[in-house]
mmCIF file of N, CA and C in Angstrom:
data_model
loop_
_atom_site.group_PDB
_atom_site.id
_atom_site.type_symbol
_atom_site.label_atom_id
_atom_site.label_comp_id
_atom_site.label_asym_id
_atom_site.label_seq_id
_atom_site.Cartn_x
_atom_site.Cartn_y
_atom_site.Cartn_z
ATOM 1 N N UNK A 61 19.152 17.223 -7.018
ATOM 2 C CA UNK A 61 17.742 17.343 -6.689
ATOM 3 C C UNK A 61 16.899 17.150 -7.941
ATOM 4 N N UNK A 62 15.849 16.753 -7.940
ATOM 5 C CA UNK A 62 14.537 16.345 -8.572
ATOM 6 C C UNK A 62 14.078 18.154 -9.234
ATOM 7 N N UNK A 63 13.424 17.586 -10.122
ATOM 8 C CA UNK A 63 12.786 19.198 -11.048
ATOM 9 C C UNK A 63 11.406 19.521 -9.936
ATOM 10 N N UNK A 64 11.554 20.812 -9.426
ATOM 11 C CA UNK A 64 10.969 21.399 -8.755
ATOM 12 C C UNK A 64 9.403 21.761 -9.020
ATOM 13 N N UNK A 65 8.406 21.155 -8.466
ATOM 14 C CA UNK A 65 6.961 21.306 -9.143
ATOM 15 C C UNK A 65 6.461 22.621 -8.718
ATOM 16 N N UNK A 66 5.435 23.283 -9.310
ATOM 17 C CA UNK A 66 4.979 24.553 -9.035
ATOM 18 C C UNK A 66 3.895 24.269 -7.598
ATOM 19 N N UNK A 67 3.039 23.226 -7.623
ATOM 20 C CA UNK A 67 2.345 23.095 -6.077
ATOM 21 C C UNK A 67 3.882 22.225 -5.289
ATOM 22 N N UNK A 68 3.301 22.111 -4.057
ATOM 23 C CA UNK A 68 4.095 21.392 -3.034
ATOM 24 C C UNK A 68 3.933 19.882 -2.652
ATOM 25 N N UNK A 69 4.781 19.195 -3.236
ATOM 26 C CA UNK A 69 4.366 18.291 -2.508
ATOM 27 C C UNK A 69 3.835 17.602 -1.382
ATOM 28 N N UNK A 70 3.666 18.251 -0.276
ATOM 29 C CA UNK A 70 3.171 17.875 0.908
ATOM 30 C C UNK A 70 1.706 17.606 0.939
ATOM 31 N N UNK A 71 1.416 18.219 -0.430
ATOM 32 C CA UNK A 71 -0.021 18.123 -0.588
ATOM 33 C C UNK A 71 -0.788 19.225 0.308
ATOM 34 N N UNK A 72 -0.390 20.126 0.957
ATOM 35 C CA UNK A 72 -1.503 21.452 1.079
ATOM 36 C C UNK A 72 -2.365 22.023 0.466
ATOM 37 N N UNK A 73 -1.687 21.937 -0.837
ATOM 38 C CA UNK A 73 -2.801 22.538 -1.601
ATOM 39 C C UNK A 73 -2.309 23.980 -2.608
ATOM 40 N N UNK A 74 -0.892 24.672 -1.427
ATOM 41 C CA UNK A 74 -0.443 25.681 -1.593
ATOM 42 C C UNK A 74 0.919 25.109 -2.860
ATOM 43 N N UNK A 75 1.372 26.572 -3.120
ATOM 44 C CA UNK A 75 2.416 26.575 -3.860
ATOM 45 C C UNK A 75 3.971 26.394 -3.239
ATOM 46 N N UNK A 76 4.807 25.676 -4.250
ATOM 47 C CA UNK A 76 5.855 25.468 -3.051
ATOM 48 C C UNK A 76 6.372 26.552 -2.588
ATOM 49 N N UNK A 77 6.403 27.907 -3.697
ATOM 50 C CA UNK A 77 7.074 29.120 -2.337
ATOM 51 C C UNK A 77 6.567 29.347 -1.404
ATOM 52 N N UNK A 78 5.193 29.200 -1.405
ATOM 53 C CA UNK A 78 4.422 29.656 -0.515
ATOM 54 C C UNK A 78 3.943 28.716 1.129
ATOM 55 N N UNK A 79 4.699 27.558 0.433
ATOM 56 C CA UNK A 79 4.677 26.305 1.120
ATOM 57 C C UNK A 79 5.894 25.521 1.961
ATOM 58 N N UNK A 80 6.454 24.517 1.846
ATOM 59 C CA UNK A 80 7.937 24.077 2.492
ATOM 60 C C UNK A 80 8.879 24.650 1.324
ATOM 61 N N UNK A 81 8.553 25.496 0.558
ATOM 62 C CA UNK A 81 10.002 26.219 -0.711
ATOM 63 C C UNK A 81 10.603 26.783 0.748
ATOM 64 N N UNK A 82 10.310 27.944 1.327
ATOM 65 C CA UNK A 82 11.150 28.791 2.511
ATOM 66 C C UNK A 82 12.164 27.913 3.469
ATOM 67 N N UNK A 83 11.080 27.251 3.679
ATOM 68 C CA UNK A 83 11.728 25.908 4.778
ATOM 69 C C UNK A 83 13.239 25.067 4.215
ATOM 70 N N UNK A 84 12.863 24.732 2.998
ATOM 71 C CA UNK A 84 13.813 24.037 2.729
ATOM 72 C C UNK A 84 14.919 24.894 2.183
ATOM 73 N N UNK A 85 14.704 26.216 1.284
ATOM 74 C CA UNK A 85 15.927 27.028 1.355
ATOM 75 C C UNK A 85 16.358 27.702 2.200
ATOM 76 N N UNK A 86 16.069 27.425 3.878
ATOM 77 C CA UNK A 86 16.464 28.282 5.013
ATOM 78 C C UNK A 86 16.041 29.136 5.067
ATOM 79 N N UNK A 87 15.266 29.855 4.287
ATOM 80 C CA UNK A 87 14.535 31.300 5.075
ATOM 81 C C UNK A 87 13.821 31.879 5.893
ATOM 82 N N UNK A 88 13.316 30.628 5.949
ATOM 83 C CA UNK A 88 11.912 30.355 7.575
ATOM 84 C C UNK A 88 12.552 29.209 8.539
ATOM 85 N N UNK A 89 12.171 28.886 9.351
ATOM 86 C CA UNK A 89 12.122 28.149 10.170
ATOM 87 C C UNK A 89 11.033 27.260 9.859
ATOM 88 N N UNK A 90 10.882 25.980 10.565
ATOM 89 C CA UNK A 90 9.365 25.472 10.909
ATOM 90 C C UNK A 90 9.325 25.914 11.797
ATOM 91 N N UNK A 91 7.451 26.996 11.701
ATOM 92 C CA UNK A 91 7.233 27.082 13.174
ATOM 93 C C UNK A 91 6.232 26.163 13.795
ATOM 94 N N UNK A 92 5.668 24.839 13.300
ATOM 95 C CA UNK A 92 5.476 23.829 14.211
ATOM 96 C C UNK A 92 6.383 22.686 13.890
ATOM 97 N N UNK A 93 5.909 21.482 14.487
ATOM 98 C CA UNK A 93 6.942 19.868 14.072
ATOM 99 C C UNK A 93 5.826 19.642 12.854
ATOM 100 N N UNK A 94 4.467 19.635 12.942
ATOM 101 C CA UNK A 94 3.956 19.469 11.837
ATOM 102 C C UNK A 94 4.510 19.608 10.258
ATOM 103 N N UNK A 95 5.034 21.067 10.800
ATOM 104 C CA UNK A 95 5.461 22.005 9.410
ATOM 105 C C UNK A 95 6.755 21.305 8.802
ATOM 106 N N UNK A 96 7.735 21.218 10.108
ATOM 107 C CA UNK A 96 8.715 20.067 9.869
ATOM 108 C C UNK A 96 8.362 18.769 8.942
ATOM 109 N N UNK A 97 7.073 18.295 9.586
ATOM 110 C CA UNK A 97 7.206 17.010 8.926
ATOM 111 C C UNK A 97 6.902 17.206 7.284
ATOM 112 N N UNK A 98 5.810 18.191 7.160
ATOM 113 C CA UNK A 98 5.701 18.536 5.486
ATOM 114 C C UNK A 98 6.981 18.711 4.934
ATOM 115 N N UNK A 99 7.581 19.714 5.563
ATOM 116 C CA UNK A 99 9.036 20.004 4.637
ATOM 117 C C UNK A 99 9.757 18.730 4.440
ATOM 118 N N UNK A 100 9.911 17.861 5.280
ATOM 119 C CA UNK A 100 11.005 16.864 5.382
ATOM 120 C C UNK A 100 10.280 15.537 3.932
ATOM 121 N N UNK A 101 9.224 15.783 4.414
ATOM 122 C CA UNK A 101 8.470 14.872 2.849
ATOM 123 C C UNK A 101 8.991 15.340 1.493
ATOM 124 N N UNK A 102 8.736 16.625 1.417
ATOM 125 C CA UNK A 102 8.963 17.405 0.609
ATOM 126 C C UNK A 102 10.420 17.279 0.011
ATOM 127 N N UNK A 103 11.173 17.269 1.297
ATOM 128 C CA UNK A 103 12.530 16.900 0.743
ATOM 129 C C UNK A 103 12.986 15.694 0.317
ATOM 130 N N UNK A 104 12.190 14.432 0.888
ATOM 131 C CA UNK A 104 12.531 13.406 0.281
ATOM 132 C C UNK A 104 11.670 13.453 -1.361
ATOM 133 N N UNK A 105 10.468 14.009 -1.374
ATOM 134 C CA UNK A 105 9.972 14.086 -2.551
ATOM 135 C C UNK A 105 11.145 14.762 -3.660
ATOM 136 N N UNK A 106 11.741 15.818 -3.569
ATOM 137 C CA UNK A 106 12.563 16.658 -4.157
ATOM 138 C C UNK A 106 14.465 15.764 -4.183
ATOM 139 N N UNK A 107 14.962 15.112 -3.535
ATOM 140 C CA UNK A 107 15.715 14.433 -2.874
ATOM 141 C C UNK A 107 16.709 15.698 -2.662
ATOM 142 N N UNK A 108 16.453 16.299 -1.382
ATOM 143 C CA UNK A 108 16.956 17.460 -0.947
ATOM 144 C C UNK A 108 17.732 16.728 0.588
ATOM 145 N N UNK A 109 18.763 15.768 -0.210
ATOM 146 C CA UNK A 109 19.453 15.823 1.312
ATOM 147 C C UNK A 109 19.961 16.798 2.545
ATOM 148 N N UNK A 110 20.281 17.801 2.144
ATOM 149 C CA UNK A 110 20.563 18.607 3.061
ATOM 150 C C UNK A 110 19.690 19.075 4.038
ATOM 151 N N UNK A 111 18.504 19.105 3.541
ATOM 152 C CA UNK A 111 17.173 19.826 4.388
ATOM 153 C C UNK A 111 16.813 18.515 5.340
ATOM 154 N N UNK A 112 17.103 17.310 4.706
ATOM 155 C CA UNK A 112 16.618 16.210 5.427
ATOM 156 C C UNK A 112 18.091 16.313 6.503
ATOM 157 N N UNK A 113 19.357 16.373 6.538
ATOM 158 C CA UNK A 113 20.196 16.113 7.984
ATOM 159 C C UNK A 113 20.057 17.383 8.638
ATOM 160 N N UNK A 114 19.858 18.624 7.761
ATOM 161 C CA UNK A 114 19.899 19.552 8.671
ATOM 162 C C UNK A 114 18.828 19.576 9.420
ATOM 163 N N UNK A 115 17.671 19.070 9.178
ATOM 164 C CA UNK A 115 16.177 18.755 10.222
ATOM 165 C C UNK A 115 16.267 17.827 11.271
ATOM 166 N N UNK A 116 17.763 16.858 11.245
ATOM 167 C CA UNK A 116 17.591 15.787 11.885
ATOM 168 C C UNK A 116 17.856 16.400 13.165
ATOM 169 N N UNK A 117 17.439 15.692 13.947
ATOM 170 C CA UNK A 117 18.465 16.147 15.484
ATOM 171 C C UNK A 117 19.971 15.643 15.399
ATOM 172 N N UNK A 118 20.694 16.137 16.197
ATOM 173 C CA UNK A 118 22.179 15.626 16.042
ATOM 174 C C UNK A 118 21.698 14.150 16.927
ATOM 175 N N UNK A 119 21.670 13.819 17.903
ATOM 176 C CA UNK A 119 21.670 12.650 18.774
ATOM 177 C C UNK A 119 20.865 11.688 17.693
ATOM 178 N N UNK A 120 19.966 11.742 16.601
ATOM 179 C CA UNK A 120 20.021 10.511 15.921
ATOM 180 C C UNK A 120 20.422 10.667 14.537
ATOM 181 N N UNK A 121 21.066 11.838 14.162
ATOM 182 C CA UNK A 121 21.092 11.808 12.715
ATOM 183 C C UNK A 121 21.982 11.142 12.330
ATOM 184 N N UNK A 122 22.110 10.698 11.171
ATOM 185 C CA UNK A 122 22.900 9.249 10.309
ATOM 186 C C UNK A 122 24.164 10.150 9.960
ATOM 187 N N UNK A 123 25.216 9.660 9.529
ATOM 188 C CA UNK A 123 26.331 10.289 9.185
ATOM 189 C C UNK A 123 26.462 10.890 7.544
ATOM 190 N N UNK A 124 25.391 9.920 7.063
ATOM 191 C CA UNK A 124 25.204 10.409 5.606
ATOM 192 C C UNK A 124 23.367 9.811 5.253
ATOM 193 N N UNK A 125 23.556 9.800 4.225
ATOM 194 C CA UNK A 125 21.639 9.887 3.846
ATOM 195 C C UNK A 125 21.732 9.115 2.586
ATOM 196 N N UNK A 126 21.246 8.236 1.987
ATOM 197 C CA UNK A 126 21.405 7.610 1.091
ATOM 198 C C UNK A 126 19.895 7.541 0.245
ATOM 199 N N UNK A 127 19.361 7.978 -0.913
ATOM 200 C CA UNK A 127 18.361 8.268 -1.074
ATOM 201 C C UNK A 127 17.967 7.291 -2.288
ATOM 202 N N UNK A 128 16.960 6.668 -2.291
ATOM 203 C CA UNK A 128 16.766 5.581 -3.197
ATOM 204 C C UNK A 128 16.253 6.450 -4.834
ATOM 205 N N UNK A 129 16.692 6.894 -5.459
ATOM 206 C CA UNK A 129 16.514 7.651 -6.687
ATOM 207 C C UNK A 129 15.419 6.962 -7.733
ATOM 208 N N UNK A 130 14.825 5.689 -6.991
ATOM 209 C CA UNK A 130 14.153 5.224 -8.105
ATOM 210 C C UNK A 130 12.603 5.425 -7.404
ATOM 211 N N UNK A 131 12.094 5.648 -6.232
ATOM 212 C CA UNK A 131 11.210 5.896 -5.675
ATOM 213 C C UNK A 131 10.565 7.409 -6.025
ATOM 214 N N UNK A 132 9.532 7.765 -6.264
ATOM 215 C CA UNK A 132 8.906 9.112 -6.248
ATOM 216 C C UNK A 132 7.576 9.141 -5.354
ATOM 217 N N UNK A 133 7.854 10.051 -4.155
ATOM 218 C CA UNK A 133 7.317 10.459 -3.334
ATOM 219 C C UNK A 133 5.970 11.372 -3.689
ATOM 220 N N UNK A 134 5.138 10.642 -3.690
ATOM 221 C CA UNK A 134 3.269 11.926 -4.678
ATOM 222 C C UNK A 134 2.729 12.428 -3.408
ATOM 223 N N UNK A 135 2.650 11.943 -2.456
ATOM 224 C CA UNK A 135 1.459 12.108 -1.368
ATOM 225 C C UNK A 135 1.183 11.686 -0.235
ATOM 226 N N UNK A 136 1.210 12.888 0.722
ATOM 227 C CA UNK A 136 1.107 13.147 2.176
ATOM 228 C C UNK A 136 -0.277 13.079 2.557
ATOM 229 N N UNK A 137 0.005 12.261 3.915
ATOM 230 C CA UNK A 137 -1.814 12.152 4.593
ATOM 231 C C UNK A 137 -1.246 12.524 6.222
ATOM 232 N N UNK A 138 -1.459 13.249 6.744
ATOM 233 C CA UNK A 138 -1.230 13.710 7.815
ATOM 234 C C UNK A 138 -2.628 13.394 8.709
ATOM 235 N N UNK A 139 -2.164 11.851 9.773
ATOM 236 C CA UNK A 139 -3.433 11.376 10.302
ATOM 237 C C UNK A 139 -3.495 12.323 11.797
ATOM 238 N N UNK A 140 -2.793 12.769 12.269
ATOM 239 C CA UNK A 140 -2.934 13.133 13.675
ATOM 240 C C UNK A 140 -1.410 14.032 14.397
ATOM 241 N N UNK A 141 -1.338 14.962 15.148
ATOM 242 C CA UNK A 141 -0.883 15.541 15.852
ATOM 243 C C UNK A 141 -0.689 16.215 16.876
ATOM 244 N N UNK A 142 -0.227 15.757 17.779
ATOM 245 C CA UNK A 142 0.184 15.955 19.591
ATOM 246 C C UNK A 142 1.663 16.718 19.787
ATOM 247 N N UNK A 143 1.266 17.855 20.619
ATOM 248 C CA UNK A 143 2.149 18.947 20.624
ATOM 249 C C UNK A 143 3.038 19.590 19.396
ATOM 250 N N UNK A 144 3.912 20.106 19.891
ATOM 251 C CA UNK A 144 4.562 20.515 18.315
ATOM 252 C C UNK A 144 3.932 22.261 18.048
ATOM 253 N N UNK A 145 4.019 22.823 18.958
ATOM 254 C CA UNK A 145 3.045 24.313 18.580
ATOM 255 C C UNK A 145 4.174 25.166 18.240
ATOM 256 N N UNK A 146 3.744 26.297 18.727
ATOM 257 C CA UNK A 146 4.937 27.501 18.628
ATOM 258 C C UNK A 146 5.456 27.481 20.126
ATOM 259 N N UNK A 147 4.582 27.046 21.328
ATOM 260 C CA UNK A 147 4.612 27.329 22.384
ATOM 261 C C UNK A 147 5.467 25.737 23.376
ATOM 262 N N UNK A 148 5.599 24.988 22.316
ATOM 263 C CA UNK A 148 6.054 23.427 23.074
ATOM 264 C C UNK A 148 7.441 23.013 22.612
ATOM 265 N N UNK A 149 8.096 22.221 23.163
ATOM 266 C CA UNK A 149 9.151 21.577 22.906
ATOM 267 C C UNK A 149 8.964 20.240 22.501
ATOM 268 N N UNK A 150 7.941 19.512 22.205
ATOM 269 C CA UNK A 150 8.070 18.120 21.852
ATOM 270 C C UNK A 150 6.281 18.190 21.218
ATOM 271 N N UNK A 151 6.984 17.236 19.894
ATOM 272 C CA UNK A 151 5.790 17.066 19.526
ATOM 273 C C UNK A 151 5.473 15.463 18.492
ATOM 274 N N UNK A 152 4.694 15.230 18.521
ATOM 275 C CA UNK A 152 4.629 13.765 17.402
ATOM 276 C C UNK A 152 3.485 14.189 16.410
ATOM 277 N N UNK A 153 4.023 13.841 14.915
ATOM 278 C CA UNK A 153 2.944 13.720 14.042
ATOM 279 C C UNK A 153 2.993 12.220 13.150
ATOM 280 N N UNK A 154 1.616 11.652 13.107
ATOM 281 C CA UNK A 154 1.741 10.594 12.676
ATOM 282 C C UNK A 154 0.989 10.251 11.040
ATOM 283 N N UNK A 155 1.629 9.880 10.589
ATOM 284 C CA UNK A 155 1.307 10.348 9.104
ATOM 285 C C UNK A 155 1.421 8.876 8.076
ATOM 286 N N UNK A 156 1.239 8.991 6.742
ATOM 287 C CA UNK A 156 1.064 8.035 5.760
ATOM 288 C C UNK A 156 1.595 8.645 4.651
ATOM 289 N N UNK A 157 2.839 8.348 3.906
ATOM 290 C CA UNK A 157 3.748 9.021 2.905
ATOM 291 C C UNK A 157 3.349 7.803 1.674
ATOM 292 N N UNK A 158 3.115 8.523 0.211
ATOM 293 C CA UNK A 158 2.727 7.803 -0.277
ATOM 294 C C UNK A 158 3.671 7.173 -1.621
ATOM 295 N N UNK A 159 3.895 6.518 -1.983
ATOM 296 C CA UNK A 159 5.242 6.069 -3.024
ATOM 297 C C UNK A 159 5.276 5.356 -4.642
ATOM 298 N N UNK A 160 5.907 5.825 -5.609
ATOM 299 C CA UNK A 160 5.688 5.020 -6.422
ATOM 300 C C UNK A 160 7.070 4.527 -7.123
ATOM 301 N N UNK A 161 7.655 3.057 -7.200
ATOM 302 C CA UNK A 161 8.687 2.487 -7.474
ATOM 303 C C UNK A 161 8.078 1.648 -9.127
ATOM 304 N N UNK A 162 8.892 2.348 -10.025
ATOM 305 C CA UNK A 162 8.185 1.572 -11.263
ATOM 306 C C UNK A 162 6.683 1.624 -11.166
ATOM 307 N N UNK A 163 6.287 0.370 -11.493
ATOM 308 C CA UNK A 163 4.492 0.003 -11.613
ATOM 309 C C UNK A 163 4.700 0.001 -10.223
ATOM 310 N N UNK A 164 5.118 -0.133 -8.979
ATOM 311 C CA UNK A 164 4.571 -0.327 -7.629
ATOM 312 C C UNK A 164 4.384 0.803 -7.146
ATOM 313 N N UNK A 165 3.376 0.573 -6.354
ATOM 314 C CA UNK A 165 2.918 1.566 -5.284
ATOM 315 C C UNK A 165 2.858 1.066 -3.932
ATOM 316 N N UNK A 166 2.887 1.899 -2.888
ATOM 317 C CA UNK A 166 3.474 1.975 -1.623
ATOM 318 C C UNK A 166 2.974 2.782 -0.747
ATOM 319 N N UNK A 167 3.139 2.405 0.644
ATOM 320 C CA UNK A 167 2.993 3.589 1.209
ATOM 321 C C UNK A 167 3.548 3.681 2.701
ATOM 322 N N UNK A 168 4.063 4.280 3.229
ATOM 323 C CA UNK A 168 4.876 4.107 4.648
ATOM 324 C C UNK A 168 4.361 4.582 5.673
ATOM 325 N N UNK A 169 4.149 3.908 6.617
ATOM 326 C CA UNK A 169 3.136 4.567 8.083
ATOM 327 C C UNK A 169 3.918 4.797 9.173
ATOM 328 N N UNK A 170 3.591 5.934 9.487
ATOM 329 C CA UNK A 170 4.796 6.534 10.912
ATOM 330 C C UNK A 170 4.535 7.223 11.841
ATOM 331 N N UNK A 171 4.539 7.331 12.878
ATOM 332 C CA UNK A 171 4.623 8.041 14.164
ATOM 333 C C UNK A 171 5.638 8.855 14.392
ATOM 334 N N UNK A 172 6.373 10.324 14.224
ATOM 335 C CA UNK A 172 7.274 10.527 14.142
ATOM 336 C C UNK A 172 7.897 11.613 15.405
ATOM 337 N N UNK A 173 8.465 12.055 16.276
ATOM 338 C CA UNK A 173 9.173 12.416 17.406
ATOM 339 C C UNK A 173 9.692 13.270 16.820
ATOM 340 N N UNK A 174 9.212 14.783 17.368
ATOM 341 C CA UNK A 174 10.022 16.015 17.169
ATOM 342 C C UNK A 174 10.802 16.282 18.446
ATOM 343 N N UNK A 175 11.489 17.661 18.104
ATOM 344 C CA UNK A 175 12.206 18.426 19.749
ATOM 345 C C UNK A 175 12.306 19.727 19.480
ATOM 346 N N UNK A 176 12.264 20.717 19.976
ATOM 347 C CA UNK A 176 12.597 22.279 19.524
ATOM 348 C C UNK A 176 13.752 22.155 20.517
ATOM 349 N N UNK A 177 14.792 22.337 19.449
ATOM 350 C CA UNK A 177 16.167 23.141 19.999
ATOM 351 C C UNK A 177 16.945 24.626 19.748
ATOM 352 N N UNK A 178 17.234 24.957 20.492
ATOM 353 C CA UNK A 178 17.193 26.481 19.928
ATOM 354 C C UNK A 178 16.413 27.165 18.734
ATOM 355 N N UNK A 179 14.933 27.257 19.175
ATOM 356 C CA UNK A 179 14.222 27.892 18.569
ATOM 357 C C UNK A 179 13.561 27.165 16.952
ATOM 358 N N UNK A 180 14.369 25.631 17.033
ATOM 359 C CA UNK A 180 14.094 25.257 16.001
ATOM 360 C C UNK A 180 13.635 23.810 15.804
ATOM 361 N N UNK A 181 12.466 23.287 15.224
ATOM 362 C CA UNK A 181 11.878 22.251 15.372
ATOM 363 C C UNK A 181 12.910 20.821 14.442
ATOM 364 N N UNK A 182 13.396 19.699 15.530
ATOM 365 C CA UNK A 182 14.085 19.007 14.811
ATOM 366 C C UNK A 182 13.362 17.564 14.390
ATOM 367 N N UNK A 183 13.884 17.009 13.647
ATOM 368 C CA UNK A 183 13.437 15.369 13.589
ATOM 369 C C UNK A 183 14.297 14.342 14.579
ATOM 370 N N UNK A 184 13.758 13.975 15.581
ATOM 371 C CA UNK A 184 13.996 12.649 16.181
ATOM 372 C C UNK A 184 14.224 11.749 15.836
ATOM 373 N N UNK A 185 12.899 10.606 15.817
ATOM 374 C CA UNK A 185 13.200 9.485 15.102
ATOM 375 C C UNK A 185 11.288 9.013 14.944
ATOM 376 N N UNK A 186 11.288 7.780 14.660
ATOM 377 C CA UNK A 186 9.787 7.638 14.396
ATOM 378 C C UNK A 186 9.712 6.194 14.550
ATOM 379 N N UNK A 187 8.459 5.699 14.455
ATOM 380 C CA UNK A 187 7.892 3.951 14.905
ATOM 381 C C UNK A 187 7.232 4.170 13.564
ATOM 382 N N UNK A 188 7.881 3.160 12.786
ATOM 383 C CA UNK A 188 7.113 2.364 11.516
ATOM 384 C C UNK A 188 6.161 1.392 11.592
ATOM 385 N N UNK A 189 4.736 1.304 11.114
ATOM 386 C CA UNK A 189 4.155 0.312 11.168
ATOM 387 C C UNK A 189 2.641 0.835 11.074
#
């Protein structure tokens, strides 16, 4: 894993304990898909494979995770979100992850498909573009 910054990457605003830190060391849950999707940034920001398969759902998760080590993940834009509460089983958040490879910059646009399974919000899959 990547050296751990004192704010969060997800860009909240908050500190990472106070932020996806719980999430990603198992101590909380996400309690929306939203929250999911911060943490899961977070983990690619951090390159925290584990937090990223253990978020996946089983029905699409990859058998392994291969993480491009030369990319650094700065900044989350969270454009919109449909279901995903404490109270729902399905939810989509669609978002803009922001990237920097060497001098390039980047940025990835997604629609992304949650599920709550036993009590716990997973990653689906998502539409790029």
């Amino acid at each position: 894993m990547r050296d751990v910054p004192e704010r969060c990457p997800c860009t909240s605003g908050s500190s990472l304990g106070d932020c996806c830190g719980p999430v990603l060391a198992g101590e909380r849950a996400a309690p929306t898909a939203e929250t999911l999707m911060r943490s899961r940034f977070t983990a690619f920001a951090l390159g925290d494979r584990n937090h990223l398969l253990a978020s996946w759902h089983p029905d699409t998760r990859p058998a392994a995770l291969d993480l491009d080590e030369s990319m650094r993940w700065y900044r989350l834009d969270i454009e919109s979100s449909s279901g995903g509460s404490l109270f729902e089983v399905e939810g989509e958040v669609t978002f803009t992850a922001h990237y920097r490879r060497g001098a390039e910059r980047g940025s990835l646009h997604e629609r992304s498909r949650f599920l709550r399974a036993n009590g716990r919000w997973l990653y689906v899959d998502g539409i790029v573009g």
